[in-house]
Amino acid sequence: MKRSRGYRALSKRGPAGHFWISLLCFSGLVIASFLLFEQQIQDFLTHLNLYLPSTPSQKLNLALLLIALLALDVVLPVPSSMVALLAVAMLGSLGGYLVIFIGLCLGAGLGYALGAGYFRLLSGRLGLHQRQPGQLAYRLSTLSLICLRGVPVLAETSVVAAGMQRYPLRAFLLVTTLANAGLALAYSAIGTFLIEQNALLVTLLASMGLPGLFIAGYSLFKTLRRHGAEQPLHGRFEVSYDYPVVFTDHLFEPSNPCLHRQLTAQHRGPVTVLVFADEQLLRSAPQLLEQIDAYFAAHTADLHLQAAPIAVPAGELSKDSQVLQQLYTDMLQHGLDRHCYVLALGGGAVLDAVGYACATFHRGIRLIRIPSTVLAQNDAGIGVKNGINAFGQKNLLGAFYPATAVINDFQLLTSLTRRDQIAGLAEAVKVALIKDQAFFEWMEQQADALAHFDHPASRYAIRRCAELHLAHITGAGDPFERGNGRPLDYGHWAAHKLENLSRHRLRHGEAVAVGMALDGLYANALGLLSDADTERVLSLLLKLGFSLCPPELTLKDAQGRSQVLLGLEEFRQHLGGQLSIPMLSRIGESVDLHEIDAARMEQALQRLSTYIGPALTLGEGCAQ
C-alpha cells in the first residue's frame, strides 16, 4: 500500500518548496491569528496580571502557562514583552529568567519546525518544486538571527524563514539559544529594576533599540577596522565563447569546406595542426589515415599537418596519467604553441584525455573535437568538460575547457559495432527524460528503427540530443558547474560506479542505462514517478537493446554492503560535499534530491537486479 501524499511530502529531503507561497501563507496565518485571538489574549493577560500565585504548585502552573504563551508567539498575537514582564513580576528575577529563556527557545524551535515542515508540505501538495536551493539561507546570516531575536514580528518571521530555507539546524540552535539567553537576561533586569508603570514601555523600546545599537556599534567597528587596513583591489571580467557544433558527412573529403572554415576562421596565415586519433577508430577505418593526408595535401596553402595522426589508446585506457604524459611529450616534440590547433578524433574518453592535455599544455591550446561514436556526438563531445581517471575514481582530474568547434561526421559512426552504436543512445534517452517529453515519445515510436541504427532515425536522435545538451550548456547559466544542480548527470552516480566495478567491461552508455533504470525505480518508490511512467522508461531501454541487470548490481563488499550503493558517497565527494541527484518527477521533468533513503535505494536495486520486463508489478513491488 502506498504512503499518503502528506507522508511523502513530509518525508522528502532537500530544499524547501516554493518560498514565496510559503511566505504568503505564513503572513496569512499571522493575520488570521490577530483577527481571531488578539482581543481574547489581551483580556486573558489583563486578568492574569491580577492573579497572585501563593503555593509552589500555582507558581509551577503559572510558569508553564507563560512558557506556552511565549512558545506560541510565532503563530499567535502574544505580546511577548508583556508576558516576559509578568513572568519577572510574579516569579521573581530567577524564575522569570528561566521562564522567558525556555519559552523563547521553544518558540524559536516551533518557528523553525513550521518553516521546515508545514510549508514544505503545503508547497509539495501544490506541486511547487524548486530545482535549486533557496537563496535566503545565504543572506540570513548569524548576525541577522541574533539581532532579529529582539525585534517584534521580525523575530518570529526570521526563525520561520530559517526553517523554510534550511538554515543549518545545529548552527540555528546554537545561535538562537545564546541570543535568547541574552534577551531573557535583559527582560528580567528591566522588570526587576524599573517601576511597573514604565516597565512595559521601556521593555518595548529596549527590544527595538538594543539590536539597533548593536548593529550600529558593529558597523562602526567594521568601518574603523576597514580604515585601519589597506583596501583590497577588486576587478571583474567576463569571457565570451563562440561554440559551434557542426554536422556534416565525409569531413576529410578535400571538397568539404567544413574543417578548413573552422581552422582558418580566427587565424591569418598557415595554420599548424596536430591530429590525435582513437586507435580503435584507426583500426576500424584504415582508410582514414590516407584521407587525412590527402585533405591536408589539398590545402597546403593554408593548413600544415605537423605529423601523421598519432594513435591514442581507445576507451577508458586513454584516461590515464601515463597516456596524458605521452600526449604532453608529443605536443612538446612537435613544437606546438598556443596558436596551433589540435584535432581530437575519437570517442568520449579520448576526447576527454586529449582535451585535458590541450587545456593544460601552455595553459591552453586550440582544440577541435571530432567525435567518432554515437555517445560522443550526442553528449560527451558537446560538453566542455575534460579529464582523466586517477586514484581509482572516474574523472578525478580535469578542467572545463570549451573546444574551438565540434564537428560531427555521421560517416564515422558507420564503422562502429552495433553494440557501440546502440550504447550511445542511452544519453539521448537521458536528455529526453529530463528535458523533452516530446522527444521521448518520438523515441518510443522509433524504438525499432533506433535499435537497428536506421540512419534517418539515428541522425535525428543524435542531432536532437546534441541540441538539448548545447542548450543546457549555453542557457542554464552554469556551464562550468559551479553549483550542485546537474540534471545532465541523471543516472550517472550509479553508472560511474558500475563502470569501475566492471573494470570498464560495460560501455559508458550501457552503465548509464542501468543507472537511469535504478533511479527510475527509486523515484517510483518515493512516489515521485508514476507506475506508468516508470514502466515506459524501463520498456524503452529494453527495446533499444540494453541489459538492465548486469552482474555488478549484486556485488557486495566484505561488510556485506552493496558495492553499487557505495558510489553515492563517491559521487557526493565528486560534487564537492553536497549530494545533488536528479530524479524524475515525470517524463520530461526532474527534481534534485540532496539525500537518498538507503533502504529504498536498496529495495530499488534488488528490484532491478531481478527485473525481467513488464511483468514486474511496480505498484506492488517498488512503491511499497
Coordinates of C-alpha atoms in Angstrom, one line a residue:
M1 CA 0.0 0.0 0.0
K2 CA 1.4 3.4 -1.0
R3 CA 2.0 6.2 1.5
S4 CA -0.2 9.2 1.5
R5 CA 0.7 12.4 -0.3
G6 CA 1.1 14.1 3.0
Y7 CA 3.5 11.5 4.3
R8 CA 5.6 11.6 1.1
A9 CA 5.8 15.4 1.1
L10 CA 6.9 15.5 4.7
S11 CA 9.5 12.7 4.1
K12 CA 11.1 14.4 1.1
R13 CA 14.5 15.7 1.9
G14 CA 16.3 18.6 0.2
P15 CA 15.5 22.2 -0.4
A16 CA 12.2 23.7 0.8
G17 CA 9.3 24.2 -1.6
H18 CA 8.3 27.4 -3.3
F19 CA 9.5 30.2 -1.0
W20 CA 7.0 32.9 -1.9
I21 CA 3.9 30.8 -1.5
S22 CA 5.2 29.7 1.9
L23 CA 5.8 33.3 3.0
L24 CA 2.4 34.3 1.8
C25 CA 0.7 31.5 3.8
F26 CA 2.7 32.4 6.9
S27 CA 1.6 36.0 6.6
G28 CA -2.0 34.9 6.2
L29 CA -1.7 32.7 9.2
V30 CA -0.4 35.6 11.4
I31 CA -3.1 38.0 10.2
A32 CA -5.8 35.4 10.8
S33 CA -4.5 34.8 14.3
F34 CA -4.5 38.5 15.1
L35 CA -8.1 38.8 13.9
L36 CA -9.3 35.8 15.8
F37 CA -7.3 35.9 19.0
E38 CA -5.8 39.3 19.7
Q39 CA -8.6 40.6 21.9
Q40 CA -9.0 37.3 23.8
I41 CA -5.3 37.2 24.6
Q42 CA -5.2 40.8 25.7
D43 CA -8.2 40.2 28.1
F44 CA -6.6 37.0 29.3
L45 CA -3.3 38.8 30.2
T46 CA -5.2 41.6 31.9
H47 CA -6.9 39.1 34.2
L48 CA -3.7 37.2 34.7
N49 CA -2.0 40.3 35.9
L50 CA -4.4 40.4 38.8
Y51 CA -3.6 36.8 39.8
L52 CA -1.0 36.3 42.6
P53 CA 0.2 32.7 43.0
S54 CA 1.0 31.7 46.5
T55 CA 1.8 28.0 46.5
P56 CA 4.6 26.2 44.6
S57 CA 2.1 24.3 42.5
Q58 CA 0.4 27.5 41.5
K59 CA 3.7 29.1 40.6
L60 CA 4.6 26.0 38.5
N61 CA 1.3 26.1 36.7
L62 CA 1.7 29.8 36.0
A63 CA 5.3 29.2 34.8
L64 CA 4.1 26.5 32.3
L65 CA 1.3 28.8 31.1
L66 CA 3.7 31.7 30.5
I67 CA 6.2 29.3 28.7
A68 CA 3.4 28.1 26.4
L69 CA 2.4 31.7 25.6
L70 CA 5.9 32.6 24.7
A71 CA 6.4 29.5 22.6
L72 CA 3.1 30.1 20.7
D73 CA 4.2 33.7 19.9
V74 CA 5.3 32.6 16.5
V75 CA 1.7 31.9 15.4
L76 CA -0.5 33.9 17.9
P77 CA -0.6 37.6 18.6
V78 CA 1.0 37.2 22.0
P79 CA 2.8 40.4 23.3
S80 CA 5.9 38.7 24.4
S81 CA 7.2 41.8 26.2
M82 CA 4.2 41.8 28.4
V83 CA 4.4 38.1 29.1
A84 CA 8.1 38.5 30.0
L85 CA 7.3 41.3 32.4
L86 CA 4.6 39.2 34.0
A87 CA 7.0 36.4 34.5
V88 CA 9.5 38.6 36.3
A89 CA 6.8 40.3 38.4
M90 CA 5.1 37.1 39.6
L91 CA 8.0 34.6 39.7
G92 CA 11.0 36.8 40.6
S93 CA 14.2 37.5 38.7
L94 CA 15.5 33.9 38.5
G95 CA 12.1 32.3 37.9
G96 CA 11.2 34.9 35.4
Y97 CA 14.5 34.5 33.6
L98 CA 14.1 30.7 33.3
V99 CA 10.5 31.0 32.0
I100 CA 11.5 33.6 29.4
F101 CA 14.5 31.7 28.3
I102 CA 12.7 28.4 27.9
G103 CA 9.7 30.0 26.2
L104 CA 11.8 31.9 23.7
C105 CA 13.8 28.8 22.8
L106 CA 10.7 26.7 22.3
G107 CA 9.2 29.4 20.2
A108 CA 12.3 29.5 18.0
G109 CA 12.2 25.8 17.6
L110 CA 8.5 25.8 16.8
G111 CA 9.1 28.5 14.1
Y112 CA 11.9 26.6 12.6
A113 CA 9.8 23.4 12.5
L114 CA 6.9 25.3 10.9
G115 CA 9.2 26.6 8.2
A116 CA 10.9 23.2 7.6
G117 CA 7.8 21.0 7.7
Y118 CA 4.4 22.7 7.4
F119 CA 5.3 24.9 4.5
R120 CA 7.3 22.2 2.7
L121 CA 4.2 20.0 3.0
L122 CA 2.0 22.8 1.6
S123 CA 4.3 23.5 -1.4
G124 CA 4.5 19.8 -2.0
R125 CA 0.7 19.5 -2.2
L126 CA 0.6 22.3 -4.6
G127 CA 3.3 20.7 -6.7
L128 CA 5.7 23.7 -6.5
H129 CA 9.1 22.1 -6.5
Q130 CA 12.3 24.0 -6.9
R131 CA 15.3 22.5 -8.5
Q132 CA 17.7 25.0 -6.9
P133 CA 18.0 25.6 -3.1
G134 CA 16.6 28.8 -1.9
Q135 CA 18.8 31.8 -1.6
L136 CA 17.6 33.3 1.6
A137 CA 19.6 30.9 3.6
Y138 CA 22.8 32.5 2.3
R139 CA 21.6 36.0 3.2
L140 CA 20.2 35.1 6.6
S141 CA 23.5 35.4 8.4
T142 CA 24.3 34.6 12.0
L143 CA 24.3 38.3 12.8
S144 CA 20.8 38.7 11.4
L145 CA 19.4 35.9 13.5
I146 CA 21.0 37.4 16.7
C147 CA 19.8 41.0 16.1
L148 CA 16.3 40.0 15.0
R149 CA 15.6 38.0 18.2
G150 CA 14.7 41.2 20.0
V151 CA 12.6 42.9 17.3
P152 CA 8.9 42.3 17.4
V153 CA 7.3 40.4 14.5
L154 CA 10.7 40.1 12.7
A155 CA 11.9 37.7 15.5
E156 CA 9.1 35.2 14.6
T157 CA 9.5 35.7 10.8
S158 CA 13.3 35.2 10.9
V159 CA 13.0 31.7 12.6
V160 CA 10.3 30.6 10.2
A161 CA 12.4 31.8 7.2
A162 CA 15.4 29.9 8.6
G163 CA 13.4 26.7 8.6
M164 CA 12.0 27.3 5.2
Q165 CA 15.4 27.8 3.7
R166 CA 17.1 25.1 5.6
Y167 CA 19.4 27.2 7.7
P168 CA 21.8 24.6 9.3
L169 CA 20.0 23.2 12.3
R170 CA 22.9 22.9 14.7
A171 CA 24.1 26.5 14.0
F172 CA 20.5 27.7 14.3
L173 CA 20.0 26.1 17.7
L174 CA 23.3 27.5 19.0
V175 CA 22.8 31.0 17.7
T176 CA 19.1 31.3 18.9
T177 CA 19.9 29.8 22.3
L178 CA 22.7 32.3 23.0
A179 CA 20.6 35.2 21.7
N180 CA 17.6 34.1 23.8
A181 CA 19.8 33.8 26.9
G182 CA 20.8 37.4 26.5
L183 CA 17.3 38.6 25.7
A184 CA 15.9 36.9 28.7
L185 CA 18.6 38.5 30.9
A186 CA 17.6 41.9 29.5
Y187 CA 13.9 41.3 30.2
S188 CA 14.5 40.1 33.7
A189 CA 16.8 43.0 34.5
I190 CA 14.4 45.6 33.2
G191 CA 11.4 44.0 35.0
T192 CA 13.4 43.9 38.3
F193 CA 14.8 47.4 38.4
L194 CA 12.0 49.5 36.8
I195 CA 8.7 50.5 38.3
E196 CA 5.6 48.7 37.0
Q197 CA 4.1 51.7 35.2
N198 CA 7.1 52.3 32.9
A199 CA 8.4 48.8 32.6
L200 CA 6.4 47.8 29.5
L201 CA 7.3 50.9 27.6
V202 CA 11.0 50.6 28.4
T203 CA 10.9 46.9 27.6
L204 CA 9.4 47.6 24.1
L205 CA 11.9 50.4 23.5
A206 CA 14.8 48.3 24.6
S207 CA 13.8 45.3 22.4
M208 CA 13.9 47.6 19.4
G209 CA 16.7 49.8 20.4
L210 CA 19.3 47.4 21.8
P211 CA 19.6 45.5 18.5
G212 CA 19.9 48.8 16.6
L213 CA 22.7 49.9 19.0
F214 CA 24.4 46.6 18.5
I215 CA 24.2 46.9 14.7
A216 CA 25.5 50.5 14.8
G217 CA 28.4 49.5 17.0
Y218 CA 29.3 46.6 14.8
S219 CA 29.1 48.7 11.7
L220 CA 31.3 51.4 13.4
F221 CA 33.8 48.7 14.4
K222 CA 34.0 47.4 10.8
T223 CA 34.4 50.9 9.5
L224 CA 37.3 51.7 11.8
R225 CA 38.9 48.3 11.1
R226 CA 38.5 48.9 7.3
H227 CA 40.1 52.3 7.5
G228 CA 43.0 50.8 9.5
A229 CA 43.8 48.3 6.8
E230 CA 44.7 48.6 3.2
Q231 CA 41.7 48.5 0.8
P232 CA 41.7 45.4 -1.4
L233 CA 41.6 45.7 -5.2
H234 CA 38.6 44.4 -6.9
G235 CA 38.2 43.5 -10.5
R236 CA 35.6 41.8 -12.7
F237 CA 35.8 40.4 -16.2
E238 CA 33.8 38.1 -18.4
V239 CA 34.9 35.8 -21.2
S240 CA 32.6 35.1 -24.2
Y241 CA 32.8 31.8 -26.0
D242 CA 31.7 31.1 -29.6
Y243 CA 30.9 27.4 -29.6
P244 CA 29.8 26.0 -33.0
V245 CA 28.6 22.4 -33.3
V246 CA 28.7 21.4 -37.0
F247 CA 27.0 18.4 -38.7
T248 CA 28.5 17.0 -41.9
D249 CA 29.4 13.9 -43.9
H250 CA 32.8 12.8 -45.2
L251 CA 34.6 15.5 -43.3
F252 CA 38.0 14.8 -44.9
E253 CA 36.9 15.0 -48.5
P254 CA 39.0 17.8 -50.0
S255 CA 35.9 19.4 -51.4
N256 CA 34.2 19.6 -48.0
P257 CA 34.9 23.1 -46.7
C258 CA 33.7 22.5 -43.1
L259 CA 37.1 21.8 -41.4
H260 CA 39.0 24.3 -43.4
R261 CA 36.5 27.0 -42.4
Q262 CA 36.8 26.3 -38.7
L263 CA 40.6 26.1 -38.8
T264 CA 41.1 29.4 -40.6
A265 CA 38.2 31.4 -39.1
Q266 CA 40.4 33.0 -36.4
H267 CA 43.8 32.8 -37.9
R268 CA 45.8 34.6 -40.5
G269 CA 48.5 32.7 -42.4
P270 CA 49.2 29.0 -42.4
V271 CA 47.7 27.0 -39.5
T272 CA 49.7 24.3 -37.8
V273 CA 47.7 21.2 -37.0
L274 CA 48.4 18.0 -35.0
V275 CA 46.0 15.1 -35.0
F276 CA 45.4 12.7 -32.2
A277 CA 43.1 9.8 -33.2
D278 CA 41.5 6.9 -31.3
E279 CA 43.5 3.8 -32.2
Q280 CA 40.2 1.7 -32.4
L281 CA 38.9 4.2 -35.0
L282 CA 42.1 3.9 -37.0
R283 CA 41.8 0.1 -36.9
S284 CA 38.1 0.0 -37.9
A285 CA 38.6 2.7 -40.6
P286 CA 42.1 2.1 -42.0
Q287 CA 41.4 4.4 -45.0
L288 CA 41.1 7.4 -42.6
L289 CA 44.9 8.0 -42.4
E290 CA 45.1 8.3 -46.2
Q291 CA 42.0 10.6 -46.2
I292 CA 43.6 12.9 -43.6
D293 CA 46.9 13.1 -45.5
A294 CA 45.0 13.8 -48.8
Y295 CA 42.9 16.5 -47.2
F296 CA 45.9 18.5 -45.8
A297 CA 47.8 18.0 -49.0
A298 CA 44.9 19.6 -50.9
H299 CA 45.1 22.7 -48.6
T300 CA 48.8 23.2 -48.2
A301 CA 48.4 27.0 -48.7
D302 CA 46.5 27.4 -45.5
L303 CA 47.0 24.3 -43.4
H304 CA 50.1 22.4 -42.3
L305 CA 49.8 18.9 -40.9
Q306 CA 52.7 18.8 -38.4
A307 CA 52.9 15.0 -38.3
A308 CA 51.0 11.9 -39.2
P309 CA 48.0 11.3 -37.0
I310 CA 49.1 10.0 -33.5
A311 CA 47.2 7.0 -32.2
V312 CA 45.7 7.2 -28.6
P313 CA 44.5 4.2 -26.7
A314 CA 40.8 3.6 -27.1
G315 CA 38.1 3.9 -24.4
E316 CA 38.9 4.4 -20.7
L317 CA 42.5 3.3 -21.3
S318 CA 43.2 6.7 -22.7
K319 CA 42.1 8.4 -19.4
D320 CA 45.3 7.5 -17.7
S321 CA 48.2 9.6 -16.3
Q322 CA 50.8 7.8 -18.5
V323 CA 48.8 8.5 -21.6
L324 CA 48.5 12.1 -20.5
Q325 CA 52.3 12.4 -20.2
Q326 CA 52.7 10.9 -23.6
L327 CA 50.3 13.5 -25.1
Y328 CA 52.4 16.3 -23.5
T329 CA 55.5 14.7 -24.9
D330 CA 54.1 14.5 -28.4
M331 CA 52.9 18.2 -28.2
L332 CA 56.3 19.3 -27.0
Q333 CA 58.3 17.3 -29.5
H334 CA 56.3 18.7 -32.4
G335 CA 56.7 22.3 -31.2
L336 CA 53.0 23.2 -30.6
D337 CA 52.3 26.7 -29.3
R338 CA 49.1 28.5 -28.2
H339 CA 48.3 29.4 -31.9
C340 CA 48.4 25.8 -33.1
Y341 CA 45.4 23.5 -33.4
V342 CA 44.9 20.0 -32.1
L343 CA 42.3 17.8 -33.8
A344 CA 40.9 15.1 -31.4
L345 CA 39.2 12.2 -33.2
G346 CA 37.7 9.5 -31.2
G347 CA 35.1 8.5 -28.6
G348 CA 34.2 10.4 -25.4
A349 CA 37.1 9.1 -23.4
V350 CA 39.7 10.0 -26.0
L351 CA 38.2 13.5 -26.3
D352 CA 38.3 13.9 -22.5
A353 CA 42.0 12.9 -22.3
V354 CA 43.2 15.0 -25.3
G355 CA 41.0 17.9 -24.2
Y356 CA 42.6 17.8 -20.7
A357 CA 46.1 17.8 -22.3
C358 CA 45.1 20.8 -24.5
A359 CA 43.6 22.7 -21.6
T360 CA 46.8 22.4 -19.6
F361 CA 49.6 22.5 -22.2
H362 CA 50.9 26.1 -22.5
R363 CA 47.8 26.9 -20.3
G364 CA 45.5 26.1 -23.3
I365 CA 46.0 25.5 -27.0
R366 CA 43.2 25.5 -29.6
L367 CA 41.2 22.3 -29.9
I368 CA 38.7 21.0 -32.4
R369 CA 36.7 17.9 -31.3
I370 CA 35.7 15.4 -34.0
P371 CA 33.6 12.7 -32.1
S372 CA 33.6 9.3 -33.7
T373 CA 31.0 7.5 -31.5
V374 CA 27.3 8.0 -31.1
L375 CA 27.7 8.8 -27.4
A376 CA 30.4 11.3 -28.2
Q377 CA 28.5 13.0 -31.0
N378 CA 25.3 13.5 -29.0
D379 CA 26.7 14.1 -25.5
A380 CA 30.4 13.8 -24.4
G381 CA 31.8 15.7 -27.4
I382 CA 29.3 18.5 -27.0
G383 CA 30.2 19.3 -23.4
V384 CA 33.1 21.5 -22.1
K385 CA 34.4 19.0 -19.6
N386 CA 37.8 17.2 -20.0
G387 CA 39.6 14.9 -17.6
I388 CA 41.2 11.6 -16.7
N389 CA 40.7 9.0 -14.1
A390 CA 43.0 8.9 -11.1
F391 CA 43.3 7.1 -7.7
G392 CA 40.6 4.7 -8.7
Q393 CA 38.0 7.4 -9.3
K394 CA 36.4 8.5 -12.6
N395 CA 37.2 12.0 -13.8
L396 CA 39.0 12.9 -10.6
L397 CA 41.4 15.2 -12.5
G398 CA 40.1 17.5 -15.2
A399 CA 39.3 21.0 -16.4
F400 CA 36.5 22.9 -18.1
Y401 CA 37.8 23.9 -21.5
P402 CA 35.5 24.6 -24.4
A403 CA 36.7 23.5 -27.8
T404 CA 37.0 25.9 -30.7
A405 CA 34.5 23.8 -32.5
V406 CA 32.8 20.4 -32.5
I407 CA 32.4 18.7 -35.9
N408 CA 30.1 15.6 -36.1
D409 CA 30.7 13.4 -39.2
F410 CA 28.0 10.8 -39.3
Q411 CA 30.0 8.6 -41.6
L412 CA 32.5 7.9 -38.8
L413 CA 29.7 6.1 -37.0
T414 CA 29.2 3.5 -39.8
S415 CA 32.3 1.7 -38.9
L416 CA 31.2 1.1 -35.2
T417 CA 30.0 -2.2 -33.9
R418 CA 26.3 -2.5 -33.3
R419 CA 26.9 -2.5 -29.5
D420 CA 28.7 0.8 -29.7
Q421 CA 26.1 2.3 -31.9
I422 CA 23.3 1.4 -29.5
A423 CA 25.2 2.3 -26.3
G424 CA 25.3 5.9 -27.3
L425 CA 21.5 6.1 -27.4
A426 CA 21.4 6.0 -23.6
E427 CA 22.4 9.7 -23.5
A428 CA 19.6 10.5 -25.9
V429 CA 17.1 8.7 -23.6
K430 CA 18.6 10.6 -20.6
V431 CA 18.2 14.1 -22.1
A432 CA 14.7 13.3 -23.3
L433 CA 13.7 12.1 -19.9
I434 CA 14.9 15.2 -18.1
K435 CA 14.1 17.9 -20.7
D436 CA 11.9 16.9 -23.6
Q437 CA 8.8 14.7 -23.3
A438 CA 8.0 15.0 -27.0
F439 CA 11.5 13.7 -27.9
F440 CA 11.0 10.7 -25.5
E441 CA 7.6 9.9 -27.2
W442 CA 9.3 10.1 -30.6
M443 CA 12.0 7.6 -29.4
E444 CA 9.2 5.3 -28.2
Q445 CA 7.7 5.4 -31.6
Q446 CA 11.1 4.9 -33.4
A447 CA 12.5 2.3 -30.9
D448 CA 12.8 -0.5 -33.5
A449 CA 14.5 1.8 -36.1
L450 CA 16.9 3.1 -33.4
A451 CA 17.7 -0.4 -32.2
H452 CA 18.8 -1.3 -35.7
F453 CA 20.6 2.0 -36.2
D454 CA 18.4 3.2 -39.0
H455 CA 20.3 6.2 -40.4
P456 CA 17.5 8.8 -40.7
A457 CA 16.2 8.0 -37.2
S458 CA 19.7 7.9 -35.8
R459 CA 20.7 11.2 -37.4
Y460 CA 17.7 12.9 -35.8
A461 CA 18.2 11.4 -32.4
I462 CA 21.9 12.4 -32.4
R463 CA 21.2 16.0 -33.5
R464 CA 18.2 16.5 -31.1
C465 CA 20.2 15.2 -28.2
A466 CA 23.2 17.4 -29.1
E467 CA 20.8 20.4 -29.5
L468 CA 19.3 19.8 -26.0
H469 CA 22.7 19.3 -24.5
L470 CA 24.1 22.5 -26.1
A471 CA 21.0 24.5 -25.0
H472 CA 21.6 23.4 -21.4
I473 CA 25.3 24.4 -21.5
T474 CA 24.7 27.8 -23.1
G475 CA 21.3 28.6 -21.5
A476 CA 21.3 27.2 -18.0
G477 CA 23.7 29.8 -16.6
D478 CA 26.2 27.3 -15.2
P479 CA 28.3 25.9 -18.0
F480 CA 31.3 25.2 -15.6
E481 CA 29.1 23.6 -13.0
R482 CA 29.9 25.9 -10.1
G483 CA 26.6 24.9 -8.4
N484 CA 25.4 21.5 -7.4
G485 CA 22.4 21.1 -9.7
R486 CA 23.4 18.8 -12.6
P487 CA 20.4 17.5 -14.4
L488 CA 22.6 16.1 -17.2
D489 CA 24.1 13.7 -14.7
Y490 CA 20.8 11.8 -14.4
G491 CA 21.6 8.1 -13.9
H492 CA 25.4 8.8 -13.7
W493 CA 26.1 8.3 -10.0
A494 CA 25.4 4.6 -10.4
A495 CA 26.9 4.5 -13.9
H496 CA 30.3 5.7 -12.8
K497 CA 30.4 3.0 -10.1
L498 CA 29.2 0.3 -12.4
E499 CA 31.9 1.2 -14.9
N500 CA 34.6 0.9 -12.3
L501 CA 33.2 -2.4 -10.8
S502 CA 33.1 -3.9 -14.3
R503 CA 36.6 -2.7 -15.0
H504 CA 35.1 -0.9 -18.0
R505 CA 33.6 -4.1 -19.4
L506 CA 30.4 -2.0 -19.5
R507 CA 30.3 0.8 -22.0
H508 CA 29.5 4.2 -20.5
G509 CA 26.1 4.3 -22.3
E510 CA 25.3 0.8 -21.0
A511 CA 26.1 1.8 -17.5
V512 CA 24.0 5.0 -17.8
A513 CA 21.0 2.9 -19.0
V514 CA 21.3 0.8 -15.8
G515 CA 21.7 3.9 -13.7
M516 CA 18.6 5.5 -15.2
A517 CA 16.5 2.4 -14.6
L518 CA 17.7 2.3 -11.0
D519 CA 16.9 5.9 -10.4
G520 CA 13.5 5.5 -12.1
L521 CA 12.6 2.7 -9.7
Y522 CA 13.8 4.7 -6.7
A523 CA 11.7 7.7 -7.8
N524 CA 8.8 5.4 -8.2
A525 CA 9.3 4.1 -4.6
L526 CA 9.3 7.6 -3.3
G527 CA 6.0 8.4 -5.2
L528 CA 7.7 11.0 -7.4
L529 CA 7.4 9.0 -10.6
S530 CA 4.1 7.2 -11.5
D531 CA 4.0 3.4 -12.2
A532 CA 3.1 4.1 -15.8
D533 CA 6.0 6.4 -16.5
T534 CA 8.4 4.1 -14.7
E535 CA 7.3 1.2 -16.9
R536 CA 7.7 3.4 -20.0
V537 CA 11.3 4.2 -19.1
L538 CA 12.3 0.6 -18.5
S539 CA 10.4 -0.6 -21.6
L540 CA 12.2 1.9 -23.9
L541 CA 15.6 0.9 -22.6
L542 CA 14.9 -2.8 -23.1
K543 CA 13.5 -2.2 -26.7
L544 CA 16.7 -0.3 -27.6
G545 CA 18.7 -3.4 -26.6
F546 CA 20.1 -2.5 -23.2
S547 CA 20.6 -5.1 -20.5
L548 CA 19.4 -3.7 -17.2
C549 CA 20.7 -6.5 -14.9
P550 CA 24.5 -6.7 -15.2
P551 CA 26.1 -8.9 -12.6
E552 CA 27.8 -5.9 -11.0
L553 CA 24.5 -4.9 -9.4
T554 CA 24.7 -7.7 -6.9
L555 CA 28.3 -7.3 -5.8
K556 CA 28.9 -6.9 -2.0
D557 CA 31.9 -5.7 0.0
A558 CA 33.5 -7.5 2.9
Q559 CA 30.9 -6.0 5.3
G560 CA 28.0 -7.1 3.1
R561 CA 27.2 -3.7 1.7
S562 CA 26.2 -3.1 -1.9
Q563 CA 29.2 -2.0 -3.9
V564 CA 26.9 0.0 -6.2
L565 CA 25.4 2.0 -3.4
L566 CA 28.9 2.9 -2.1
G567 CA 29.0 5.0 -5.3
L568 CA 26.7 7.6 -3.7
E569 CA 29.4 8.7 -1.3
E570 CA 32.0 8.9 -4.1
F571 CA 29.5 11.0 -6.1
R572 CA 29.0 13.3 -3.1
Q573 CA 32.7 13.9 -3.0
H574 CA 32.8 14.4 -6.7
L575 CA 30.1 17.1 -6.4
G576 CA 32.1 18.9 -3.6
G577 CA 30.5 17.6 -0.5
Q578 CA 26.7 18.2 -1.0
L579 CA 24.8 15.4 -2.8
S580 CA 22.6 16.5 -5.6
I581 CA 20.9 13.7 -7.5
P582 CA 18.4 14.5 -10.3
M583 CA 15.3 12.3 -10.1
L584 CA 12.3 12.2 -12.5
S585 CA 9.0 13.7 -11.3
R586 CA 7.5 12.9 -14.6
I587 CA 8.8 12.2 -18.1
G588 CA 10.4 15.5 -19.3
E589 CA 10.9 17.0 -15.8
S590 CA 13.2 16.3 -12.9
V591 CA 13.9 17.5 -9.4
D592 CA 17.1 17.5 -7.4
L593 CA 17.3 15.3 -4.2
H594 CA 20.1 16.1 -1.7
E595 CA 19.6 13.0 0.5
I596 CA 19.0 9.4 -0.5
D597 CA 17.0 6.9 1.5
A598 CA 19.4 4.0 1.6
A599 CA 16.7 1.4 2.4
R600 CA 14.5 2.4 -0.5
M601 CA 17.5 2.6 -2.9
E602 CA 18.5 -0.9 -1.7
Q603 CA 15.0 -2.0 -2.5
A604 CA 15.1 -0.4 -5.9
L605 CA 18.4 -2.1 -6.5
Q606 CA 17.0 -5.5 -5.6
R607 CA 14.1 -5.0 -7.9
L608 CA 16.3 -4.0 -10.8
S609 CA 18.6 -7.0 -10.3
T610 CA 15.7 -9.3 -10.8
Y611 CA 13.8 -7.3 -13.4
I612 CA 12.7 -9.3 -16.4
G613 CA 10.3 -7.0 -18.2
P614 CA 6.8 -5.6 -18.0
A615 CA 5.7 -8.5 -15.8
L616 CA 7.0 -6.6 -12.8
T617 CA 4.1 -5.0 -10.9
L618 CA 5.6 -1.7 -10.0
G619 CA 2.8 -0.6 -7.7
E620 CA 3.1 -3.7 -5.6
G621 CA 6.8 -4.1 -5.8
C622 CA 8.7 -0.8 -5.8
A623 CA 6.2 1.7 -4.4
Q624 CA 5.7 0.0 -1.1

